[in-house]
Tab-separated table of C-alpha atoms in Angstrom:
chain	number	residue	atom	x	y	z
A	1	MET	CA	28.120	-17.515	28.792
A	2	GLU	CA	26.022	-15.344	26.468
A	3	MET	CA	24.274	-12.011	26.676
A	4	ASP	CA	20.982	-11.835	24.722
A	5	LEU	CA	19.849	-8.342	23.794
A	6	GLY	CA	16.215	-9.240	23.151
A	7	SER	CA	14.625	-8.116	19.913
A	8	SER	CA	17.880	-6.878	18.420
A	9	GLY	CA	18.885	-10.470	17.798
A	10	ARG	CA	22.535	-9.727	18.631
A	11	ARG	CA	24.483	-11.894	21.031
A	12	LEU	CA	27.731	-10.967	22.682
A	13	ARG	CA	30.018	-13.613	24.129
A	14	PRO	CA	32.071	-11.840	26.805
A	15	ARG	CA	35.735	-12.693	26.819
A	16	ARG	CA	37.079	-14.082	30.064
A	17	SER	CA	39.459	-11.573	31.562
A	18	SER	CA	42.907	-12.348	32.869
A	19	PRO	CA	45.478	-10.191	34.653
A	20	GLU	CA	47.890	-10.628	31.754
A	21	ARG	CA	45.365	-9.338	29.247
A	22	ASP	CA	43.489	-6.741	31.225
A	23	GLY	CA	46.010	-5.358	33.650
A	24	ASP	CA	46.452	-5.652	37.392
A	25	ASN	CA	43.090	-4.085	38.226
A	26	GLY	CA	41.116	-6.716	36.190
A	27	GLU	CA	39.261	-4.122	34.125
A	28	GLY	CA	38.491	-5.351	30.534
A	29	ARG	CA	39.693	-3.533	27.503
A	30	ILE	CA	36.157	-2.415	26.627
A	31	GLY	CA	35.585	-1.288	30.172
A	32	ALA	CA	38.676	0.880	29.915
A	33	LEU	CA	37.243	2.884	27.022
A	34	PRO	CA	36.171	6.490	27.600
A	35	ASP	CA	32.502	7.064	28.430
A	36	ALA	CA	31.790	8.650	25.040
A	37	LEU	CA	32.990	5.523	23.209
A	38	LEU	CA	31.066	3.207	25.542
A	39	VAL	CA	27.874	5.151	24.855
A	40	LEU	CA	28.533	4.716	21.141
A	41	VAL	CA	28.969	0.940	21.629
A	42	LEU	CA	25.789	0.666	23.684
A	43	SER	CA	23.823	2.570	21.066
A	44	TRP	CA	24.363	-0.335	18.634
A	45	LEU	CA	23.109	-3.044	20.991
A	46	GLY	CA	19.381	-2.734	20.268
A	47	SER	CA	16.960	-3.092	23.190
A	48	THR	CA	17.815	-0.478	25.788
A	49	ALA	CA	15.864	-2.264	28.502
A	50	GLU	CA	17.972	-5.402	28.162
A	51	VAL	CA	21.154	-3.361	28.369
A	52	ALA	CA	19.869	-1.559	31.447
A	53	ARG	CA	18.882	-4.627	33.473
A	54	THR	CA	21.404	-7.269	32.385
A	55	SER	CA	23.754	-8.524	35.068
A	56	LEU	CA	26.336	-9.560	32.510
A	57	VAL	CA	27.781	-6.103	31.969
A	58	SER	CA	29.647	-4.027	34.454
A	59	PRO	CA	27.836	-1.525	36.678
A	60	ARG	CA	29.652	1.192	34.769
A	61	TRP	CA	27.892	0.087	31.555
A	62	ARG	CA	24.512	0.082	33.272
A	63	SER	CA	25.107	3.588	34.501
A	64	LEU	CA	25.794	4.834	30.963
A	65	TRP	CA	22.620	3.707	29.131
A	66	PRO	CA	20.658	6.824	30.223
A	67	GLU	CA	23.032	8.835	28.017
A	68	LEU	CA	22.034	6.969	24.843
A	69	PRO	CA	20.484	9.061	22.025
A	70	VAL	CA	18.262	6.108	21.036
A	71	LEU	CA	16.047	4.414	23.623
A	72	VAL	CA	14.094	1.270	22.740
A	73	PHE	CA	11.962	-0.377	25.440
A	74	ARG	CA	9.927	-3.392	24.287
A	75	GLY	CA	7.641	-5.726	26.215
A	76	ILE	CA	7.782	-3.687	29.420
A	77	GLY	CA	4.950	-2.710	31.747
A	78	PRO	CA	3.918	0.933	32.203
A	79	ASP	CA	5.313	1.288	35.747
A	80	THR	CA	8.774	0.066	34.734
A	81	LEU	CA	8.665	2.282	31.655
A	82	ALA	CA	7.941	5.312	33.796
A	83	ASP	CA	10.973	4.543	35.995
A	84	LEU	CA	13.244	4.051	32.975
A	85	LEU	CA	12.128	7.308	31.363
A	86	ALA	CA	12.800	9.119	34.632
A	87	LYS	CA	16.393	7.844	34.570
A	88	ALA	CA	17.087	8.809	30.945
A	89	ARG	CA	19.296	11.893	30.704
A	90	HIS	CA	19.831	12.618	26.999
A	91	PRO	CA	18.185	16.012	26.338
A	92	ASN	CA	17.351	15.428	22.649
A	93	LEU	CA	16.702	11.812	21.695
A	94	SER	CA	16.951	10.861	18.045
A	95	ARG	CA	14.531	7.931	18.556
A	96	LEU	CA	12.290	6.753	21.380
A	97	GLU	CA	10.370	3.486	21.119
A	98	LEU	CA	7.984	2.289	23.846
A	99	GLN	CA	6.053	-0.988	23.558
A	100	ILE	CA	3.670	-2.143	26.273
A	101	PRO	CA	2.326	-5.724	26.004
A	102	ARG	CA	-1.362	-6.573	26.262
A	103	GLN	CA	-2.743	-6.283	29.775
A	104	ASP	CA	-6.113	-7.129	31.321
A	105	PRO	CA	-7.534	-4.796	32.303
A	106	GLY	CA	-6.057	-2.408	29.775
A	107	VAL	CA	-3.688	0.414	30.603
A	108	PRO	CA	-5.766	3.408	31.737
A	109	ALA	CA	-5.851	6.418	29.436
A	110	SER	CA	-4.445	8.568	32.230
A	111	ARG	CA	-1.398	6.290	32.435
A	112	ILE	CA	-0.844	6.444	28.667
A	113	SER	CA	-1.074	10.241	28.781
A	114	SER	CA	1.455	10.332	31.626
A	115	LEU	CA	3.937	8.145	29.719
A	116	LEU	CA	3.609	10.293	26.608
A	117	ARG	CA	4.260	13.451	28.633
A	118	ALA	CA	7.352	11.806	30.120
A	119	ALA	CA	8.485	10.860	26.619
A	120	ASP	CA	7.936	14.430	25.424
A	121	GLU	CA	10.361	15.715	28.067
A	122	HIS	CA	13.229	14.019	26.192
A	123	ASN	CA	12.482	15.858	22.920
A	124	PRO	CA	12.581	12.796	20.637
A	125	GLU	CA	12.931	13.295	16.909
A	126	GLU	CA	11.243	9.961	16.144
A	127	VAL	CA	8.518	8.472	18.374
A	128	VAL	CA	7.145	4.912	18.306
A	129	PHE	CA	4.472	4.113	20.899
A	130	ASN	CA	2.732	0.731	20.955
A	131	VAL	CA	0.126	-0.328	23.525
A	132	GLY	CA	-1.504	-3.727	23.183
A	133	GLY	CA	-4.615	-4.998	24.884
A	134	SER	CA	-8.084	-3.675	25.479
A	135	ASP	CA	-9.280	-0.114	25.984
A	136	ASP	CA	-10.706	1.512	29.100
A	137	ASP	CA	-14.313	2.290	28.158
A	138	GLY	CA	-13.390	4.712	25.392
A	139	VAL	CA	-11.669	7.346	27.541
A	140	PRO	CA	-9.257	9.262	25.243
A	141	PHE	CA	-5.596	9.810	26.023
A	142	GLU	CA	-3.767	13.085	25.354
A	143	LEU	CA	-1.092	13.174	22.659
A	144	PRO	CA	1.574	15.871	23.218
A	145	PHE	CA	2.874	17.923	20.301
A	146	PHE	CA	6.493	16.645	20.595
A	147	ALA	CA	8.273	19.842	19.591
A	148	ARG	CA	11.189	18.096	17.783
A	149	ALA	CA	9.373	15.070	16.379
A	150	THR	CA	9.466	14.627	12.610
A	151	SER	CA	7.943	11.116	12.768
A	152	ILE	CA	5.297	9.658	15.104
A	153	ASP	CA	4.063	6.056	14.962
A	154	LEU	CA	1.144	5.183	17.257
A	155	ARG	CA	-0.317	1.694	17.565
A	156	ILE	CA	-2.805	1.788	20.410
A	157	TRP	CA	-5.663	-0.683	20.331
A	158	ASN	CA	-9.132	0.850	19.959
A	159	ARG	CA	-8.219	4.127	21.631
A	160	ARG	CA	-9.034	7.703	20.764
A	161	PHE	CA	-6.613	10.556	21.395
A	162	VAL	CA	-7.118	14.266	21.967
A	163	LEU	CA	-4.668	17.138	21.568
A	164	PRO	CA	-3.732	19.922	23.978
A	165	PRO	CA	-5.962	23.012	23.699
A	166	ALA	CA	-3.253	25.094	22.008
A	167	GLY	CA	-0.262	24.392	19.813
A	168	VAL	CA	0.686	22.463	16.677
A	169	PHE	CA	3.002	19.661	15.534
A	170	SER	CA	5.466	22.224	14.236
A	171	THR	CA	8.036	19.775	12.785
A	172	LEU	CA	5.968	16.623	12.180
A	173	GLU	CA	6.399	15.254	8.638
A	174	LYS	CA	5.240	11.633	8.993
A	175	LEU	CA	2.350	10.283	11.068
A	176	SER	CA	1.380	6.596	11.264
A	177	LEU	CA	-1.738	5.586	13.184
A	178	SER	CA	-2.700	1.941	13.641
A	179	LEU	CA	-5.753	0.409	15.353
A	180	CYS	CA	-6.639	3.738	16.972
A	181	ARG	CA	-10.035	5.405	16.692
A	182	VAL	CA	-9.516	8.564	14.686
A	183	GLU	CA	-11.121	11.470	12.907
A	184	PRO	CA	-8.499	13.128	10.648
A	185	SER	CA	-10.234	16.492	10.685
A	186	GLU	CA	-9.450	16.745	14.411
A	187	PHE	CA	-5.648	16.606	14.050
A	188	LEU	CA	-4.729	17.481	10.439
A	189	PRO	CA	-5.243	21.258	10.945
A	190	ARG	CA	-2.598	21.026	13.696
A	191	CYS	CA	-0.014	19.412	11.356
A	192	PRO	CA	1.169	22.223	9.035
A	193	CYS	CA	4.274	20.335	7.793
A	194	LEU	CA	2.827	16.829	7.466
A	195	ARG	CA	3.926	15.094	4.244
A	196	VAL	CA	3.050	11.424	4.929
A	197	LEU	CA	-0.101	10.119	6.628
A	198	ASP	CA	-0.583	6.350	7.063
A	199	VAL	CA	-3.852	5.396	8.782
A	200	ASP	CA	-4.923	1.840	9.620
A	201	CYS	CA	-7.668	2.561	12.116
A	202	TYR	CA	-11.265	2.528	13.240
A	203	TRP	CA	-13.098	5.647	12.107
A	204	LEU	CA	-15.019	7.766	14.597
A	205	LYS	CA	-17.440	8.924	11.907
A	206	GLY	CA	-19.075	7.272	8.934
A	207	ASP	CA	-17.327	9.576	6.472
A	208	VAL	CA	-13.657	10.571	6.429
A	209	ASP	CA	-12.478	14.117	5.704
A	210	VAL	CA	-8.806	14.597	4.748
A	211	ARG	CA	-7.712	18.203	4.148
A	212	SER	CA	-4.068	19.236	4.024
A	213	ASP	CA	-2.053	21.728	1.994
A	214	SER	CA	1.241	19.930	2.739
A	215	LEU	CA	0.290	16.251	2.370
A	216	GLU	CA	2.219	14.350	-0.332
A	217	GLU	CA	1.527	10.706	0.559
A	218	LEU	CA	-1.718	9.274	1.937
A	219	VAL	CA	-2.458	5.658	2.914
A	220	LEU	CA	-5.932	4.779	4.199
A	221	ARG	CA	-6.944	1.308	5.361
A	222	ASP	CA	-10.368	0.396	6.637
A	223	VAL	CA	-10.054	-2.016	9.572
A	224	PRO	CA	-12.846	-4.652	9.767
A	225	ASN	CA	-15.315	-3.820	12.511
A	226	ARG	CA	-17.592	-6.504	13.924
A	227	ASP	CA	-20.254	-3.885	14.666
A	228	ALA	CA	-20.295	-2.475	11.125
A	229	VAL	CA	-23.349	-2.674	8.891
A	230	TYR	CA	-22.901	-4.995	5.922
A	231	ARG	CA	-22.346	-3.249	2.590
A	232	MET	CA	-22.174	0.192	4.183
A	233	GLN	CA	-20.474	2.990	2.257
A	234	ARG	CA	-17.809	5.174	3.814
A	235	ARG	CA	-17.162	8.314	1.806
A	236	VAL	CA	-13.644	9.719	1.850
A	237	TYR	CA	-13.290	13.389	0.889
A	238	ILE	CA	-9.745	14.415	0.004
A	239	VAL	CA	-8.461	17.963	-0.444
A	240	ALA	CA	-4.686	17.726	-0.884
A	241	PRO	CA	-3.319	19.673	-3.867
A	242	ARG	CA	0.264	18.425	-3.342
A	243	LEU	CA	-0.649	14.761	-3.098
A	244	LYS	CA	1.767	12.488	-5.022
A	245	LYS	CA	0.909	9.039	-3.655
A	246	PHE	CA	-2.496	7.710	-2.649
A	247	LYS	CA	-3.270	4.191	-1.443
A	248	LEU	CA	-6.698	2.978	-0.366
A	249	GLN	CA	-7.449	-0.489	1.028
A	250	SER	CA	-10.967	-1.492	1.990
A	251	TYR	CA	-11.590	-4.559	4.155
A	252	GLY	CA	-14.526	-6.097	5.950
A	253	HIS	CA	-18.066	-4.899	5.404
A	254	ALA	CA	-17.512	-1.324	4.246
A	255	GLU	CA	-16.767	0.139	0.855
A	256	MET	CA	-14.550	3.213	1.021
A	257	LYS	CA	-15.591	5.614	-1.714
A	258	ALA	CA	-12.889	8.225	-2.313
A	259	SER	CA	-13.485	11.528	-4.050
A	260	PHE	CA	-11.125	14.426	-4.735
A	261	SER	CA	-12.165	18.054	-4.646
A	262	ALA	CA	-9.997	18.980	-7.623
A	263	PRO	CA	-7.484	17.396	-10.007
A	264	ALA	CA	-4.166	16.364	-8.491
A	265	PRO	CA	-1.562	17.264	-11.120
A	266	MET	CA	1.314	15.984	-8.951
A	267	MET	CA	-0.186	12.491	-8.498
A	268	GLU	CA	2.385	9.811	-9.379
A	269	THR	CA	1.244	6.667	-7.591
A	270	LEU	CA	-2.336	5.523	-7.175
A	271	SER	CA	-3.491	2.261	-5.596
A	272	LEU	CA	-7.021	1.097	-4.823
A	273	ARG	CA	-7.558	-2.364	-3.357
A	274	TYR	CA	-10.920	-3.868	-2.426
A	275	CYS	CA	-10.043	-6.866	-0.276
A	276	SER	CA	-13.459	-8.374	0.442
A	277	ILE	CA	-16.648	-9.104	-1.474
A	278	PHE	CA	-18.611	-6.556	0.546
A	279	SER	CA	-16.182	-3.731	-0.246
A	280	ARG	CA	-16.502	-4.138	-4.032
A	281	GLY	CA	-19.217	-1.808	-5.225
A	282	VAL	CA	-17.721	-0.693	-8.548
A	283	GLY	CA	-18.596	-2.796	-11.557
A	284	PHE	CA	-20.375	-3.440	-14.826
A	285	THR	CA	-23.864	-4.976	-15.146
A	286	ARG	CA	-24.412	-7.707	-12.552
A	287	HIS	CA	-21.146	-9.529	-12.940
A	288	TRP	CA	-17.899	-7.576	-13.074
A	289	ARG	CA	-16.366	-5.915	-10.002
A	290	LEU	CA	-13.292	-3.791	-9.479
A	291	MET	CA	-10.768	-5.617	-7.271
A	292	GLY	CA	-8.049	-3.021	-7.552
A	293	LEU	CA	-6.357	-0.277	-9.498
A	294	ASN	CA	-2.733	0.687	-9.114
A	295	THR	CA	0.120	2.418	-10.890
A	296	THR	CA	3.379	0.563	-11.401
A	297	MET	CA	6.695	1.333	-13.048
A	298	GLU	CA	7.332	-0.769	-16.145
A	299	TRP	CA	9.813	-0.644	-18.985
A	300	TRP	CA	8.099	0.326	-22.178
A	301	GLY	CA	9.633	-0.740	-25.466
A	302	ARG	CA	8.822	-0.172	-29.104
A	303	ASP	CA	9.569	-2.939	-31.586
A	304	GLY	CA	11.514	-4.858	-28.963
A	305	GLN	CA	13.653	-1.862	-27.927
A	306	LEU	CA	13.370	-0.877	-24.255
A	307	SER	CA	13.023	2.798	-23.459
A	308	ASN	CA	12.580	4.716	-20.234
A	309	PRO	CA	10.323	3.270	-17.522
A	310	VAL	CA	6.776	4.601	-17.503
A	311	ARG	CA	3.917	4.412	-15.045
A	312	VAL	CA	1.232	1.901	-15.955
A	313	ARG	CA	-2.184	2.019	-14.327
A	314	VAL	CA	-3.445	-1.516	-13.818
A	315	LEU	CA	-7.112	-2.378	-13.422
A	316	SER	CA	-7.868	-5.762	-11.844
A	317	LEU	CA	-11.423	-6.997	-12.379
A	318	THR	CA	-13.384	-9.951	-11.053
A	319	ASN	CA	-17.039	-10.992	-11.237
A	320	TYR	CA	-19.503	-10.623	-8.353
A	321	HIS	CA	-23.036	-9.382	-7.900
A	322	ALA	CA	-24.738	-6.117	-6.882
A	323	VAL	CA	-23.135	-3.099	-8.505
A	324	ASP	CA	-23.348	0.422	-7.054
A	325	ARG	CA	-21.593	2.380	-9.818
A	326	THR	CA	-19.858	1.680	-13.120
A	327	PHE	CA	-16.164	1.570	-13.950
A	328	GLY	CA	-16.543	4.750	-15.960
A	329	GLU	CA	-18.131	6.579	-13.034
A	330	GLU	CA	-15.354	5.446	-10.714
A	331	ILE	CA	-12.583	6.460	-13.118
A	332	LEU	CA	-14.050	9.939	-13.470
A	333	ARG	CA	-13.829	10.277	-9.681
A	334	LEU	CA	-10.100	9.574	-9.628
A	335	PRO	CA	-7.603	12.418	-9.173
A	336	VAL	CA	-5.977	11.392	-12.452
A	337	ASN	CA	-7.876	9.834	-15.328
A	338	ASN	CA	-5.723	10.767	-18.312
A	339	PHE	CA	-4.630	7.185	-18.922
A	340	SER	CA	-2.056	6.734	-21.670
A	341	ILE	CA	-1.197	3.112	-20.843
A	342	LEU	CA	-3.807	0.732	-19.492
A	343	LYS	CA	-3.183	-2.803	-18.259
A	344	LEU	CA	-6.417	-4.655	-17.613
A	345	GLU	CA	-6.342	-7.906	-15.633
A	346	LEU	CA	-9.535	-9.959	-15.814
A	347	ARG	CA	-10.470	-12.698	-13.361
A	348	SER	CA	-13.575	-14.689	-14.095
A	349	MET	CA	-14.986	-18.182	-13.874
A	350	TRP	CA	-16.037	-17.849	-17.503
A	351	HIS	CA	-14.585	-16.402	-20.677
A	352	VAL	CA	-17.082	-13.659	-21.539
A	353	PHE	CA	-15.418	-10.274	-21.155
A	354	GLY	CA	-15.647	-8.412	-24.475
A	355	GLU	CA	-18.565	-6.277	-23.363
A	356	VAL	CA	-16.867	-5.029	-20.201
A	357	VAL	CA	-13.606	-4.274	-22.061
A	358	PHE	CA	-15.273	-2.069	-24.653
A	359	ASP	CA	-17.504	-0.380	-22.100
A	360	LEU	CA	-14.346	0.609	-20.225
A	361	LEU	CA	-12.611	1.802	-23.396
A	362	LYS	CA	-15.464	4.233	-24.015
A	363	THR	CA	-14.202	6.150	-20.975
A	364	LEU	CA	-10.488	5.578	-21.586
A	365	ASN	CA	-10.434	6.361	-25.290
A	366	ALA	CA	-7.187	8.386	-25.110
A	367	ILE	CA	-4.911	5.456	-24.292
A	368	GLN	CA	-1.848	4.791	-26.443
A	369	ARG	CA	-1.127	1.285	-25.237
A	370	LEU	CA	-3.503	-1.460	-24.073
A	371	GLU	CA	-2.462	-4.620	-22.244
A	372	LEU	CA	-5.062	-7.320	-21.598
A	373	VAL	CA	-4.495	-10.271	-19.277
A	374	LEU	CA	-7.372	-12.616	-20.024
A	375	PRO	CA	-8.952	-14.937	-17.444
A	376	GLN	CA	-7.808	-18.514	-17.105
A	377	THR	CA	-10.130	-20.006	-14.478
A	378	MET	CA	-12.235	-22.872	-15.869
A	379	ASP	CA	-10.334	-22.681	-19.167
A	380	HIS	CA	-9.925	-26.450	-19.224
A	381	VAL	CA	-13.713	-26.829	-19.539
A	382	TRP	CA	-14.218	-24.892	-22.753
A	383	THR	CA	-10.774	-24.549	-24.359
A	384	PRO	CA	-11.444	-27.295	-26.960
A	385	ARG	CA	-14.570	-25.483	-28.156
A	386	ARG	CA	-14.370	-22.943	-30.956
A	387	ARG	CA	-17.772	-21.590	-30.028
A	388	PHE	CA	-19.583	-21.143	-26.767
A	389	HIS	CA	-22.665	-19.264	-25.696
A	390	TYR	CA	-22.209	-15.511	-25.652
A	391	ASN	CA	-24.114	-12.609	-27.138
A	392	PRO	CA	-21.869	-10.897	-29.721
A	393	ASP	CA	-24.543	-8.312	-30.512
A	394	GLY	CA	-23.937	-6.734	-27.106
A	395	TRP	CA	-20.526	-5.371	-28.087
A	396	THR	CA	-19.288	-6.473	-31.527
A	397	ASN	CA	-21.468	-3.785	-33.092
A	398	GLU	CA	-20.026	-1.081	-30.849
A	399	HIS	CA	-18.809	2.041	-32.631
A	400	ILE	CA	-16.008	3.513	-30.547
A	401	LEU	CA	-12.905	5.377	-31.624
A	402	LEU	CA	-9.465	4.879	-30.086
A	403	PRO	CA	-7.539	7.451	-32.141
A	404	HIS	CA	-4.309	7.264	-30.107
A	405	LEU	CA	-4.014	3.513	-29.579
A	406	GLU	CA	-0.746	2.315	-31.143
A	407	GLU	CA	0.155	-0.834	-29.202
A	408	LEU	CA	-1.893	-3.845	-28.134
A	409	GLU	CA	-0.731	-6.774	-25.998
A	410	ILE	CA	-2.899	-9.744	-25.023
A	411	GLU	CA	-1.907	-12.575	-22.673
A	412	ARG	CA	-3.675	-15.976	-22.422
A	413	PHE	CA	-5.317	-15.566	-25.814
A	414	HIS	CA	-7.581	-18.389	-26.993
A	415	VAL	CA	-8.188	-18.750	-30.714
A	416	ILE	CA	-11.949	-18.894	-30.253
A	417	ASP	CA	-14.641	-16.722	-31.769
A	418	HIS	CA	-15.041	-14.479	-28.725
A	419	ASP	CA	-11.348	-13.514	-28.589
A	420	ILE	CA	-11.003	-13.141	-32.359
A	421	ASP	CA	-14.106	-10.929	-32.504
A	422	MET	CA	-12.513	-8.691	-29.879
A	423	VAL	CA	-9.310	-8.329	-31.945
A	424	LYS	CA	-11.327	-7.499	-35.054
A	425	LEU	CA	-13.188	-4.732	-33.238
A	426	LEU	CA	-9.959	-3.317	-31.802
A	427	PHE	CA	-8.485	-3.070	-35.303
A	428	THR	CA	-11.647	-1.313	-36.481
A	429	SER	CA	-11.639	1.092	-33.526
A	430	ALA	CA	-7.910	1.937	-33.602
A	431	PRO	CA	-6.849	3.233	-37.030
A	432	GLU	CA	-3.340	4.098	-35.758
A	433	LEU	CA	-2.597	0.639	-34.353
A	434	LYS	CA	1.026	-0.181	-35.192
A	435	THR	CA	2.031	-3.165	-33.047
A	436	VAL	CA	0.051	-6.178	-31.828
A	437	ARG	CA	1.596	-8.800	-29.567
A	438	ILE	CA	-0.395	-11.891	-28.611
A	439	GLN	CA	0.673	-14.632	-26.234
A	440	LEU	CA	-1.409	-17.756	-26.712
A	441	PHE	CA	-2.810	-19.681	-23.772
A	442	ALA	CA	-0.529	-22.588	-22.866
A	443	SER	CA	-2.865	-25.287	-24.202
A	444	VAL	CA	-3.484	-23.540	-27.550
A	445	SER	CA	-1.605	-24.826	-30.595
A	446	GLN	CA	-0.760	-22.913	-33.746
A	447	SER	CA	-2.225	-25.849	-35.651
A	448	ASP	CA	-5.664	-24.949	-34.319
A	449	PRO	CA	-8.059	-23.776	-37.080
A	450	GLY	CA	-8.737	-20.647	-35.067
A	451	TYR	CA	-5.087	-19.687	-35.338
A	452	LYS	CA	-5.396	-19.405	-39.113
A	453	GLU	CA	-8.431	-17.176	-38.692
A	454	LEU	CA	-6.467	-14.945	-36.330
A	455	CYS	CA	-3.660	-14.678	-38.887
A	456	SER	CA	-6.149	-13.737	-41.575
A	457	VAL	CA	-7.258	-10.841	-39.379
A	458	PHE	CA	-3.636	-9.737	-39.150
A	459	TRP	CA	-3.089	-9.994	-42.897
A	460	LYS	CA	-6.070	-7.737	-43.555
A	461	ASN	CA	-4.444	-5.055	-41.393
A	462	THR	CA	-1.002	-4.804	-42.923
A	463	SER	CA	-0.261	-1.400	-41.378
A	464	ALA	CA	0.394	-3.134	-38.033
A	465	LYS	CA	3.198	-5.508	-37.121
A	466	CYS	CA	1.586	-8.526	-35.503
A	467	TYR	CA	3.418	-11.025	-33.315
A	468	VAL	CA	2.190	-14.343	-31.894
A	469	ASN	CA	4.309	-15.901	-29.149
A	470	GLY	CA	7.096	-13.537	-30.180
A	471	ARG	CA	7.073	-14.469	-33.877
A	472	LEU	CA	6.224	-11.874	-36.501
A	473	GLU	CA	3.256	-13.030	-38.588
A	474	GLU	CA	3.575	-11.970	-42.211
A	475	PRO	CA	1.066	-12.463	-45.047
A	476	GLU	CA	1.421	-15.673	-47.006
A	477	GLU	CA	2.722	-15.261	-50.526
A	478	ASN	CA	0.319	-16.299	-53.253
């Protein structure tokens, strides 16, 4: 026979007892352990509810689960949960997890408030509370302050919560809210020690106000709402001088437009992701849209020698219609815009991108290293052609200066006029360029006439070491 402990995934196969093994009284070796050791064993078994109601353990085991420092109840109705919490005896839980499955009608707000008050009586250090199902006509539930809690994770479908009239979350450092209806300005002033805020919710107001002197990590996700107006803008105002990590994801019909009250000198990680067509309002002319921007850790090497890892800010661009503001305007809104390394990923049905690249470089003219990942969609249509229709006058006559640019890397390079014109202009704009690395598109051969033209560009700029597919290109001897 087996004992299944639910979500923990652990199975115990009880050993059959015998008088020779267990003694004259028939008590198993585990059953003979002191209570303190049995509590320690039970604490590793996972789902507390399964331990409490199984008939495959001795009554003595069932009587000990209320002493556990970690209580995990999953897939249990509110009435049973209330009874289990009433039986728990540990005065200071290290973790308490309650998960109520979807019910129709939904669990009343008064019942949720009652369960949370019962949970608060056990002084948990970590709280996870998950309620599935529908709401009850928008009636808010009350969230206690949990005097010992350093982490609270709430996932309560389409519900709003209110706080007690007085008090604060005196020890709370991490707060995760999912699928709730929230307004951060209502609870952030009551969280003086909060360092991490992760919100994946419906917003009570059109705009979002985040103000915190202690916040170091902020994650905001905009949940799709069937009642939302298409192409609406949701402004996010952030005042968090200690912020180190910021992640914004915009879904559905709304574009979340973040702005910072002042520079964030401690910012290390930045991630913007626009996950639907309607949320992409940043772009260039009618075609290019910002899909995402993020910082990543990459190893940076000079002349093939790896050095310390550095943070690279990656722009990912695609082409759609209807622009609200330019890339330059968006970059100036960011908490950090002193880019030293820029990796630009371009996604397009067509291979016309020079204009958008140089328009962006006008704003980011202090970069030291530029990485370009060129588009590949539809490449098979025009790859054999040296020339295709594009307007070089729109950008090849640009006069920009990139005084600090020393390294250039290009992936998926085609030896066609458009790409070669871009390299020529980069050489002209970057007098300190020292290293150029180009990786040709897979279908491009070094026997192509355009390859010789590319090499001639390199040979005219002998101050830079130029590599193609990893091979150093040196001037031909006369």
